[in-house]
Amino acid sequence: MKKILKCIFKITLYIINLPFLLWYLTRVKIPYANFKNVAISLSKHTGERGILLRQVFYKKTLKKCGNNLRVHYGAFFVYPNITVGQNCTVEEFSIISLCDLGDDVIVAARVSIMSGGNHHEVDDLNLKFVDSLLPLKHLSIGSNVWIGTHAVIMNDVAEGCVIGAGAVLTRKFERNMIIAGIPAAIIRKRGEL
């Protein structure tokens, strides 16, 4: 009986999710903007139903999406060409731009994973910021990473790292480091007290 109810629940989620998926797939004029708009709309669904709805959507639309992805209320992925490993969690109101998430990554609430740190030209005074888009960087977040609340990630994160709450990460660090501060710096290596 439990299997039947679970199956009915999944079918219901697919049916609920179908209009969003069709809307995204049929509006190919500006794929990035459409994907982002659908992702933001889906981020508004609450509770376990919302988590499962987003799980189904991202499984169907991301470049690669592992099992057990949990994207909480208000959080969303900005681009469809993102890969997500197994058992990843993205907490409330986090925004994930261009990146590859490894396995077992925890992104706490209100984290911003940016597409690098240089999005606009700042030295050409004749160029308006809206006209000065620089190439975006595709970040890599290693496996078994924990990113604390309100952190801002602008560079790759090596496997096994812990990023402290409120940190602003602008450069790469070795694996298994505990990193915190503005700008982020090494606190210590994990396992070495």
mmCIF file with all atom_site columns, C-alpha atoms in Angstrom:
data_model
loop_
_atom_site.group_PDB
_atom_site.id
_atom_site.type_symbol
_atom_site.label_atom_id
_atom_site.label_alt_id
_atom_site.label_comp_id
_atom_site.label_asym_id
_atom_site.label_entity_id
_atom_site.label_seq_id
_atom_site.pdbx_PDB_ins_code
_atom_site.Cartn_x
_atom_site.Cartn_y
_atom_site.Cartn_z
_atom_site.occupancy
_atom_site.B_iso_or_equiv
_atom_site.pdbx_formal_charge
_atom_site.auth_seq_id
_atom_site.auth_comp_id
_atom_site.auth_asym_id
_atom_site.auth_atom_id
_atom_site.pdbx_PDB_model_num
ATOM 1   C CA . MET A 1 1   ? 0.000  0.000  0.000   1.00 0.00 ? 1   MET A CA 1
ATOM 2   C CA . LYS A 1 2   ? 2.871  2.382  0.837   1.00 0.00 ? 2   LYS A CA 1
ATOM 3   C CA . LYS A 1 3   ? 4.448  1.744  -2.580  1.00 0.00 ? 3   LYS A CA 1
ATOM 4   C CA . ILE A 1 4   ? 1.166  2.525  -4.327  1.00 0.00 ? 4   ILE A CA 1
ATOM 5   C CA . LEU A 1 5   ? 0.710  5.771  -2.362  1.00 0.00 ? 5   LEU A CA 1
ATOM 6   C CA . LYS A 1 6   ? 4.303  6.784  -3.068  1.00 0.00 ? 6   LYS A CA 1
ATOM 7   C CA . CYS A 1 7   ? 3.783  6.071  -6.780  1.00 0.00 ? 7   CYS A CA 1
ATOM 8   C CA . ILE A 1 8   ? 0.549  8.105  -6.835  1.00 0.00 ? 8   ILE A CA 1
ATOM 9   C CA . PHE A 1 9   ? 2.338  10.950 -5.046  1.00 0.00 ? 9   PHE A CA 1
ATOM 10  C CA . LYS A 1 10  ? 5.181  10.965 -7.596  1.00 0.00 ? 10  LYS A CA 1
ATOM 11  C CA . ILE A 1 11  ? 2.720  10.897 -10.512 1.00 0.00 ? 11  ILE A CA 1
ATOM 12  C CA . THR A 1 12  ? 0.850  13.828 -8.934  1.00 0.00 ? 12  THR A CA 1
ATOM 13  C CA . LEU A 1 13  ? 4.119  15.756 -8.650  1.00 0.00 ? 13  LEU A CA 1
ATOM 14  C CA . TYR A 1 14  ? 4.899  15.120 -12.310 1.00 0.00 ? 14  TYR A CA 1
ATOM 15  C CA . ILE A 1 15  ? 1.424  16.349 -13.262 1.00 0.00 ? 15  ILE A CA 1
ATOM 16  C CA . ILE A 1 16  ? 1.806  19.487 -11.095 1.00 0.00 ? 16  ILE A CA 1
ATOM 17  C CA . ASN A 1 17  ? 5.286  20.080 -12.498 1.00 0.00 ? 17  ASN A CA 1
ATOM 18  C CA . LEU A 1 18  ? 4.341  19.480 -16.141 1.00 0.00 ? 18  LEU A CA 1
ATOM 19  C CA . PRO A 1 19  ? 3.080  23.039 -16.867 1.00 0.00 ? 19  PRO A CA 1
ATOM 20  C CA . PHE A 1 20  ? 6.348  24.528 -15.564 1.00 0.00 ? 20  PHE A CA 1
ATOM 21  C CA . LEU A 1 21  ? 8.429  22.065 -17.546 1.00 0.00 ? 21  LEU A CA 1
ATOM 22  C CA . LEU A 1 22  ? 6.420  22.657 -20.738 1.00 0.00 ? 22  LEU A CA 1
ATOM 23  C CA . TRP A 1 23  ? 6.607  26.415 -20.246 1.00 0.00 ? 23  TRP A CA 1
ATOM 24  C CA . TYR A 1 24  ? 10.386 26.213 -19.972 1.00 0.00 ? 24  TYR A CA 1
ATOM 25  C CA . LEU A 1 25  ? 10.831 23.828 -22.898 1.00 0.00 ? 25  LEU A CA 1
ATOM 26  C CA . THR A 1 26  ? 8.549  25.712 -25.289 1.00 0.00 ? 26  THR A CA 1
ATOM 27  C CA . ARG A 1 27  ? 9.917  29.208 -24.656 1.00 0.00 ? 27  ARG A CA 1
ATOM 28  C CA . VAL A 1 28  ? 13.296 28.764 -26.335 1.00 0.00 ? 28  VAL A CA 1
ATOM 29  C CA . LYS A 1 29  ? 13.746 32.425 -27.285 1.00 0.00 ? 29  LYS A CA 1
ATOM 30  C CA . ILE A 1 30  ? 15.717 33.262 -24.114 1.00 0.00 ? 30  ILE A CA 1
ATOM 31  C CA . PRO A 1 31  ? 16.420 29.893 -22.454 1.00 0.00 ? 31  PRO A CA 1
ATOM 32  C CA . TYR A 1 32  ? 18.400 31.282 -19.510 1.00 0.00 ? 32  TYR A CA 1
ATOM 33  C CA . ALA A 1 33  ? 15.730 33.817 -18.525 1.00 0.00 ? 33  ALA A CA 1
ATOM 34  C CA . ASN A 1 34  ? 12.941 31.275 -18.902 1.00 0.00 ? 34  ASN A CA 1
ATOM 35  C CA . PHE A 1 35  ? 14.771 28.670 -16.843 1.00 0.00 ? 35  PHE A CA 1
ATOM 36  C CA . LYS A 1 36  ? 15.444 31.202 -14.099 1.00 0.00 ? 36  LYS A CA 1
ATOM 37  C CA . ASN A 1 37  ? 11.806 32.397 -14.108 1.00 0.00 ? 37  ASN A CA 1
ATOM 38  C CA . VAL A 1 38  ? 10.485 28.850 -13.755 1.00 0.00 ? 38  VAL A CA 1
ATOM 39  C CA . ALA A 1 39  ? 13.070 28.053 -11.052 1.00 0.00 ? 39  ALA A CA 1
ATOM 40  C CA . ILE A 1 40  ? 12.048 31.151 -9.070  1.00 0.00 ? 40  ILE A CA 1
ATOM 41  C CA . SER A 1 41  ? 8.352  30.228 -9.425  1.00 0.00 ? 41  SER A CA 1
ATOM 42  C CA . LEU A 1 42  ? 9.033  26.718 -8.166  1.00 0.00 ? 42  LEU A CA 1
ATOM 43  C CA . SER A 1 43  ? 11.087 28.055 -5.246  1.00 0.00 ? 43  SER A CA 1
ATOM 44  C CA . LYS A 1 44  ? 7.883  29.486 -3.743  1.00 0.00 ? 44  LYS A CA 1
ATOM 45  C CA . HIS A 1 45  ? 6.329  26.088 -2.996  1.00 0.00 ? 45  HIS A CA 1
ATOM 46  C CA . THR A 1 46  ? 6.641  25.188 0.688   1.00 0.00 ? 46  THR A CA 1
ATOM 47  C CA . GLY A 1 47  ? 7.243  22.015 2.657   1.00 0.00 ? 47  GLY A CA 1
ATOM 48  C CA . GLU A 1 48  ? 8.102  18.537 1.464   1.00 0.00 ? 48  GLU A CA 1
ATOM 49  C CA . ARG A 1 49  ? 5.823  18.962 -1.552  1.00 0.00 ? 49  ARG A CA 1
ATOM 50  C CA . GLY A 1 50  ? 7.935  21.930 -2.709  1.00 0.00 ? 50  GLY A CA 1
ATOM 51  C CA . ILE A 1 51  ? 11.180 20.041 -2.186  1.00 0.00 ? 51  ILE A CA 1
ATOM 52  C CA . LEU A 1 52  ? 9.908  17.115 -4.267  1.00 0.00 ? 52  LEU A CA 1
ATOM 53  C CA . LEU A 1 53  ? 8.522  19.431 -6.947  1.00 0.00 ? 53  LEU A CA 1
ATOM 54  C CA . ARG A 1 54  ? 11.913 21.141 -7.307  1.00 0.00 ? 54  ARG A CA 1
ATOM 55  C CA . GLN A 1 55  ? 13.659 17.771 -7.247  1.00 0.00 ? 55  GLN A CA 1
ATOM 56  C CA . VAL A 1 56  ? 11.584 16.579 -10.202 1.00 0.00 ? 56  VAL A CA 1
ATOM 57  C CA . PHE A 1 57  ? 12.095 19.827 -12.126 1.00 0.00 ? 57  PHE A CA 1
ATOM 58  C CA . TYR A 1 58  ? 15.879 19.937 -11.640 1.00 0.00 ? 58  TYR A CA 1
ATOM 59  C CA . LYS A 1 59  ? 16.237 16.227 -12.418 1.00 0.00 ? 59  LYS A CA 1
ATOM 60  C CA . LYS A 1 60  ? 14.584 16.900 -15.786 1.00 0.00 ? 60  LYS A CA 1
ATOM 61  C CA . THR A 1 61  ? 16.230 20.222 -16.670 1.00 0.00 ? 61  THR A CA 1
ATOM 62  C CA . LEU A 1 62  ? 19.761 20.427 -15.216 1.00 0.00 ? 62  LEU A CA 1
ATOM 63  C CA . LYS A 1 63  ? 22.725 19.158 -17.234 1.00 0.00 ? 63  LYS A CA 1
ATOM 64  C CA . LYS A 1 64  ? 23.154 16.445 -14.570 1.00 0.00 ? 64  LYS A CA 1
ATOM 65  C CA . CYS A 1 65  ? 21.331 15.951 -11.282 1.00 0.00 ? 65  CYS A CA 1
ATOM 66  C CA . GLY A 1 66  ? 22.080 13.155 -8.817  1.00 0.00 ? 66  GLY A CA 1
ATOM 67  C CA . ASN A 1 67  ? 19.615 11.487 -6.488  1.00 0.00 ? 67  ASN A CA 1
ATOM 68  C CA . ASN A 1 68  ? 18.365 12.972 -3.216  1.00 0.00 ? 68  ASN A CA 1
ATOM 69  C CA . LEU A 1 69  ? 18.697 16.654 -4.158  1.00 0.00 ? 69  LEU A CA 1
ATOM 70  C CA . ARG A 1 70  ? 16.885 18.781 -1.570  1.00 0.00 ? 70  ARG A CA 1
ATOM 71  C CA . VAL A 1 71  ? 16.304 22.398 -2.568  1.00 0.00 ? 71  VAL A CA 1
ATOM 72  C CA . HIS A 1 72  ? 14.426 24.240 0.175   1.00 0.00 ? 72  HIS A CA 1
ATOM 73  C CA . TYR A 1 73  ? 11.946 27.123 0.012   1.00 0.00 ? 73  TYR A CA 1
ATOM 74  C CA . GLY A 1 74  ? 13.175 30.248 -1.779  1.00 0.00 ? 74  GLY A CA 1
ATOM 75  C CA . ALA A 1 75  ? 16.367 28.633 -3.123  1.00 0.00 ? 75  ALA A CA 1
ATOM 76  C CA . PHE A 1 76  ? 16.994 28.082 -6.812  1.00 0.00 ? 76  PHE A CA 1
ATOM 77  C CA . PHE A 1 77  ? 19.525 27.308 -9.530  1.00 0.00 ? 77  PHE A CA 1
ATOM 78  C CA . VAL A 1 78  ? 20.038 30.142 -12.032 1.00 0.00 ? 78  VAL A CA 1
ATOM 79  C CA . TYR A 1 79  ? 21.259 28.206 -15.095 1.00 0.00 ? 79  TYR A CA 1
ATOM 80  C CA . PRO A 1 80  ? 20.332 24.837 -16.622 1.00 0.00 ? 80  PRO A CA 1
ATOM 81  C CA . ASN A 1 81  ? 23.970 23.908 -17.449 1.00 0.00 ? 81  ASN A CA 1
ATOM 82  C CA . ILE A 1 82  ? 24.764 23.045 -13.832 1.00 0.00 ? 82  ILE A CA 1
ATOM 83  C CA . THR A 1 83  ? 25.699 19.593 -12.560 1.00 0.00 ? 83  THR A CA 1
ATOM 84  C CA . VAL A 1 84  ? 24.718 18.338 -9.125  1.00 0.00 ? 84  VAL A CA 1
ATOM 85  C CA . GLY A 1 85  ? 26.079 15.201 -7.469  1.00 0.00 ? 85  GLY A CA 1
ATOM 86  C CA . GLN A 1 86  ? 24.366 12.753 -5.124  1.00 0.00 ? 86  GLN A CA 1
ATOM 87  C CA . ASN A 1 87  ? 22.805 13.745 -1.766  1.00 0.00 ? 87  ASN A CA 1
ATOM 88  C CA . CYS A 1 88  ? 23.096 17.530 -2.057  1.00 0.00 ? 88  CYS A CA 1
ATOM 89  C CA . THR A 1 89  ? 21.123 20.021 0.024   1.00 0.00 ? 89  THR A CA 1
ATOM 90  C CA . VAL A 1 90  ? 20.491 23.686 -0.766  1.00 0.00 ? 90  VAL A CA 1
ATOM 91  C CA . GLU A 1 91  ? 18.874 25.491 2.170   1.00 0.00 ? 91  GLU A CA 1
ATOM 92  C CA . GLU A 1 92  ? 16.421 28.406 2.177   1.00 0.00 ? 92  GLU A CA 1
ATOM 93  C CA . PHE A 1 93  ? 16.972 31.453 -0.087  1.00 0.00 ? 93  PHE A CA 1
ATOM 94  C CA . SER A 1 94  ? 20.307 30.317 -1.518  1.00 0.00 ? 94  SER A CA 1
ATOM 95  C CA . ILE A 1 95  ? 21.122 31.204 -5.128  1.00 0.00 ? 95  ILE A CA 1
ATOM 96  C CA . ILE A 1 96  ? 23.315 28.856 -7.162  1.00 0.00 ? 96  ILE A CA 1
ATOM 97  C CA . SER A 1 97  ? 24.841 30.257 -10.384 1.00 0.00 ? 97  SER A CA 1
ATOM 98  C CA . LEU A 1 98  ? 27.174 28.459 -12.810 1.00 0.00 ? 98  LEU A CA 1
ATOM 99  C CA . CYS A 1 99  ? 28.853 25.609 -10.966 1.00 0.00 ? 99  CYS A CA 1
ATOM 100 C CA . ASP A 1 100 ? 29.321 21.884 -10.604 1.00 0.00 ? 100 ASP A CA 1
ATOM 101 C CA . LEU A 1 101 ? 28.384 20.555 -7.168  1.00 0.00 ? 101 LEU A CA 1
ATOM 102 C CA . GLY A 1 102 ? 30.076 17.336 -6.070  1.00 0.00 ? 102 GLY A CA 1
ATOM 103 C CA . ASP A 1 103 ? 28.436 14.653 -3.926  1.00 0.00 ? 103 ASP A CA 1
ATOM 104 C CA . ASP A 1 104 ? 27.228 15.302 -0.357  1.00 0.00 ? 104 ASP A CA 1
ATOM 105 C CA . VAL A 1 105 ? 27.375 19.102 -0.537  1.00 0.00 ? 105 VAL A CA 1
ATOM 106 C CA . ILE A 1 106 ? 25.456 21.171 2.015   1.00 0.00 ? 106 ILE A CA 1
ATOM 107 C CA . VAL A 1 107 ? 24.724 24.773 1.087   1.00 0.00 ? 107 VAL A CA 1
ATOM 108 C CA . ALA A 1 108 ? 23.264 26.546 4.131   1.00 0.00 ? 108 ALA A CA 1
ATOM 109 C CA . ALA A 1 109 ? 20.619 29.297 4.030   1.00 0.00 ? 109 ALA A CA 1
ATOM 110 C CA . ARG A 1 110 ? 21.130 32.548 2.114   1.00 0.00 ? 110 ARG A CA 1
ATOM 111 C CA . VAL A 1 111 ? 24.348 31.474 0.397   1.00 0.00 ? 111 VAL A CA 1
ATOM 112 C CA . SER A 1 112 ? 25.273 32.971 -2.958  1.00 0.00 ? 112 SER A CA 1
ATOM 113 C CA . ILE A 1 113 ? 27.405 30.848 -5.261  1.00 0.00 ? 113 ILE A CA 1
ATOM 114 C CA . MET A 1 114 ? 28.338 33.335 -7.968  1.00 0.00 ? 114 MET A CA 1
ATOM 115 C CA . SER A 1 115 ? 29.762 32.725 -11.425 1.00 0.00 ? 115 SER A CA 1
ATOM 116 C CA . GLY A 1 116 ? 33.175 34.056 -10.444 1.00 0.00 ? 116 GLY A CA 1
ATOM 117 C CA . GLY A 1 117 ? 33.905 37.503 -9.066  1.00 0.00 ? 117 GLY A CA 1
ATOM 118 C CA . ASN A 1 118 ? 34.176 39.681 -12.173 1.00 0.00 ? 118 ASN A CA 1
ATOM 119 C CA . HIS A 1 119 ? 30.813 40.096 -13.851 1.00 0.00 ? 119 HIS A CA 1
ATOM 120 C CA . HIS A 1 120 ? 31.160 43.676 -15.102 1.00 0.00 ? 120 HIS A CA 1
ATOM 121 C CA . GLU A 1 121 ? 33.928 45.895 -16.471 1.00 0.00 ? 121 GLU A CA 1
ATOM 122 C CA . VAL A 1 122 ? 34.814 48.451 -13.775 1.00 0.00 ? 122 VAL A CA 1
ATOM 123 C CA . ASP A 1 123 ? 37.723 50.390 -15.297 1.00 0.00 ? 123 ASP A CA 1
ATOM 124 C CA . ASP A 1 124 ? 36.237 51.560 -18.620 1.00 0.00 ? 124 ASP A CA 1
ATOM 125 C CA . LEU A 1 125 ? 34.458 54.767 -17.563 1.00 0.00 ? 125 LEU A CA 1
ATOM 126 C CA . ASN A 1 126 ? 32.779 55.110 -20.975 1.00 0.00 ? 126 ASN A CA 1
ATOM 127 C CA . LEU A 1 127 ? 31.001 51.781 -20.602 1.00 0.00 ? 127 LEU A CA 1
ATOM 128 C CA . LYS A 1 128 ? 27.783 51.400 -18.616 1.00 0.00 ? 128 LYS A CA 1
ATOM 129 C CA . PHE A 1 129 ? 27.655 48.425 -16.262 1.00 0.00 ? 129 PHE A CA 1
ATOM 130 C CA . VAL A 1 130 ? 24.640 46.945 -18.070 1.00 0.00 ? 130 VAL A CA 1
ATOM 131 C CA . ASP A 1 131 ? 26.686 46.886 -21.276 1.00 0.00 ? 131 ASP A CA 1
ATOM 132 C CA . SER A 1 132 ? 29.850 45.505 -19.716 1.00 0.00 ? 132 SER A CA 1
ATOM 133 C CA . LEU A 1 133 ? 29.109 41.863 -19.095 1.00 0.00 ? 133 LEU A CA 1
ATOM 134 C CA . LEU A 1 134 ? 32.298 39.828 -18.804 1.00 0.00 ? 134 LEU A CA 1
ATOM 135 C CA . PRO A 1 135 ? 32.460 36.063 -19.383 1.00 0.00 ? 135 PRO A CA 1
ATOM 136 C CA . LEU A 1 136 ? 31.046 34.135 -16.441 1.00 0.00 ? 136 LEU A CA 1
ATOM 137 C CA . LYS A 1 137 ? 33.177 31.546 -14.652 1.00 0.00 ? 137 LYS A CA 1
ATOM 138 C CA . HIS A 1 138 ? 31.888 28.005 -14.155 1.00 0.00 ? 138 HIS A CA 1
ATOM 139 C CA . LEU A 1 139 ? 32.837 27.134 -10.550 1.00 0.00 ? 139 LEU A CA 1
ATOM 140 C CA . SER A 1 140 ? 33.613 23.714 -9.124  1.00 0.00 ? 140 SER A CA 1
ATOM 141 C CA . ILE A 1 141 ? 32.427 22.792 -5.625  1.00 0.00 ? 141 ILE A CA 1
ATOM 142 C CA . GLY A 1 142 ? 34.054 19.536 -4.506  1.00 0.00 ? 142 GLY A CA 1
ATOM 143 C CA . SER A 1 143 ? 32.386 16.619 -2.731  1.00 0.00 ? 143 SER A CA 1
ATOM 144 C CA . ASN A 1 144 ? 31.697 16.613 1.021   1.00 0.00 ? 144 ASN A CA 1
ATOM 145 C CA . VAL A 1 145 ? 31.648 20.414 1.297   1.00 0.00 ? 145 VAL A CA 1
ATOM 146 C CA . TRP A 1 146 ? 29.680 22.428 3.845   1.00 0.00 ? 146 TRP A CA 1
ATOM 147 C CA . ILE A 1 147 ? 29.051 26.104 3.068   1.00 0.00 ? 147 ILE A CA 1
ATOM 148 C CA . GLY A 1 148 ? 27.798 28.154 6.039   1.00 0.00 ? 148 GLY A CA 1
ATOM 149 C CA . THR A 1 149 ? 24.933 30.632 6.138   1.00 0.00 ? 149 THR A CA 1
ATOM 150 C CA . HIS A 1 150 ? 25.309 33.925 4.237   1.00 0.00 ? 150 HIS A CA 1
ATOM 151 C CA . ALA A 1 151 ? 28.589 32.889 2.581   1.00 0.00 ? 151 ALA A CA 1
ATOM 152 C CA . VAL A 1 152 ? 29.457 34.334 -0.822  1.00 0.00 ? 152 VAL A CA 1
ATOM 153 C CA . ILE A 1 153 ? 31.388 31.952 -3.082  1.00 0.00 ? 153 ILE A CA 1
ATOM 154 C CA . MET A 1 154 ? 33.298 33.471 -6.029  1.00 0.00 ? 154 MET A CA 1
ATOM 155 C CA . ASN A 1 155 ? 35.880 30.740 -6.668  1.00 0.00 ? 155 ASN A CA 1
ATOM 156 C CA . ASP A 1 156 ? 36.287 26.964 -6.675  1.00 0.00 ? 156 ASP A CA 1
ATOM 157 C CA . VAL A 1 157 ? 35.951 25.052 -3.394  1.00 0.00 ? 157 VAL A CA 1
ATOM 158 C CA . ALA A 1 158 ? 38.092 21.952 -2.936  1.00 0.00 ? 158 ALA A CA 1
ATOM 159 C CA . GLU A 1 159 ? 36.796 18.622 -1.649  1.00 0.00 ? 159 GLU A CA 1
ATOM 160 C CA . GLY A 1 160 ? 36.131 18.333 2.090   1.00 0.00 ? 160 GLY A CA 1
ATOM 161 C CA . CYS A 1 161 ? 36.218 22.065 2.852   1.00 0.00 ? 161 CYS A CA 1
ATOM 162 C CA . VAL A 1 162 ? 34.079 23.901 5.387   1.00 0.00 ? 162 VAL A CA 1
ATOM 163 C CA . ILE A 1 163 ? 33.245 27.505 4.539   1.00 0.00 ? 163 ILE A CA 1
ATOM 164 C CA . GLY A 1 164 ? 32.293 29.544 7.616   1.00 0.00 ? 164 GLY A CA 1
ATOM 165 C CA . ALA A 1 165 ? 29.109 31.574 7.923   1.00 0.00 ? 165 ALA A CA 1
ATOM 166 C CA . GLY A 1 166 ? 29.368 34.983 6.276   1.00 0.00 ? 166 GLY A CA 1
ATOM 167 C CA . ALA A 1 167 ? 32.651 34.183 4.521   1.00 0.00 ? 167 ALA A CA 1
ATOM 168 C CA . VAL A 1 168 ? 33.493 35.787 1.188   1.00 0.00 ? 168 VAL A CA 1
ATOM 169 C CA . LEU A 1 169 ? 35.568 33.277 -0.756  1.00 0.00 ? 169 LEU A CA 1
ATOM 170 C CA . THR A 1 170 ? 37.551 34.927 -3.562  1.00 0.00 ? 170 THR A CA 1
ATOM 171 C CA . ARG A 1 171 ? 40.400 32.438 -4.099  1.00 0.00 ? 171 ARG A CA 1
ATOM 172 C CA . LYS A 1 172 ? 41.066 28.692 -4.115  1.00 0.00 ? 172 LYS A CA 1
ATOM 173 C CA . PHE A 1 173 ? 42.256 26.716 -1.087  1.00 0.00 ? 173 PHE A CA 1
ATOM 174 C CA . GLU A 1 174 ? 43.551 23.169 -0.603  1.00 0.00 ? 174 GLU A CA 1
ATOM 175 C CA . ARG A 1 175 ? 41.173 20.349 0.259   1.00 0.00 ? 175 ARG A CA 1
ATOM 176 C CA . ASN A 1 176 ? 39.887 19.676 3.804   1.00 0.00 ? 176 ASN A CA 1
ATOM 177 C CA . MET A 1 177 ? 40.369 23.254 5.015   1.00 0.00 ? 177 MET A CA 1
ATOM 178 C CA . ILE A 1 178 ? 38.146 25.227 7.364   1.00 0.00 ? 178 ILE A CA 1
ATOM 179 C CA . ILE A 1 179 ? 37.885 28.670 5.798   1.00 0.00 ? 179 ILE A CA 1
ATOM 180 C CA . ALA A 1 180 ? 36.197 31.812 7.165   1.00 0.00 ? 180 ALA A CA 1
ATOM 181 C CA . GLY A 1 181 ? 36.289 35.597 7.122   1.00 0.00 ? 181 GLY A CA 1
ATOM 182 C CA . ILE A 1 182 ? 36.182 38.495 4.690   1.00 0.00 ? 182 ILE A CA 1
ATOM 183 C CA . PRO A 1 183 ? 38.099 37.857 2.551   1.00 0.00 ? 183 PRO A CA 1
ATOM 184 C CA . ALA A 1 184 ? 38.118 34.170 3.432   1.00 0.00 ? 184 ALA A CA 1
ATOM 185 C CA . ALA A 1 185 ? 41.309 32.761 4.947   1.00 0.00 ? 185 ALA A CA 1
ATOM 186 C CA . ILE A 1 186 ? 42.346 29.390 6.375   1.00 0.00 ? 186 ILE A CA 1
ATOM 187 C CA . ILE A 1 187 ? 41.368 28.822 9.995   1.00 0.00 ? 187 ILE A CA 1
ATOM 188 C CA . ARG A 1 188 ? 42.874 25.348 10.115  1.00 0.00 ? 188 ARG A CA 1
ATOM 189 C CA . LYS A 1 189 ? 42.977 21.983 8.356   1.00 0.00 ? 189 LYS A CA 1
ATOM 190 C CA . ARG A 1 190 ? 40.197 19.553 9.243   1.00 0.00 ? 190 ARG A CA 1
ATOM 191 C CA . GLY A 1 191 ? 41.318 16.749 11.556  1.00 0.00 ? 191 GLY A CA 1
ATOM 192 C CA . GLU A 1 192 ? 44.268 18.715 12.951  1.00 0.00 ? 192 GLU A CA 1
ATOM 193 C CA . LEU A 1 193 ? 43.427 20.137 16.375  1.00 0.00 ? 193 LEU A CA 1
#
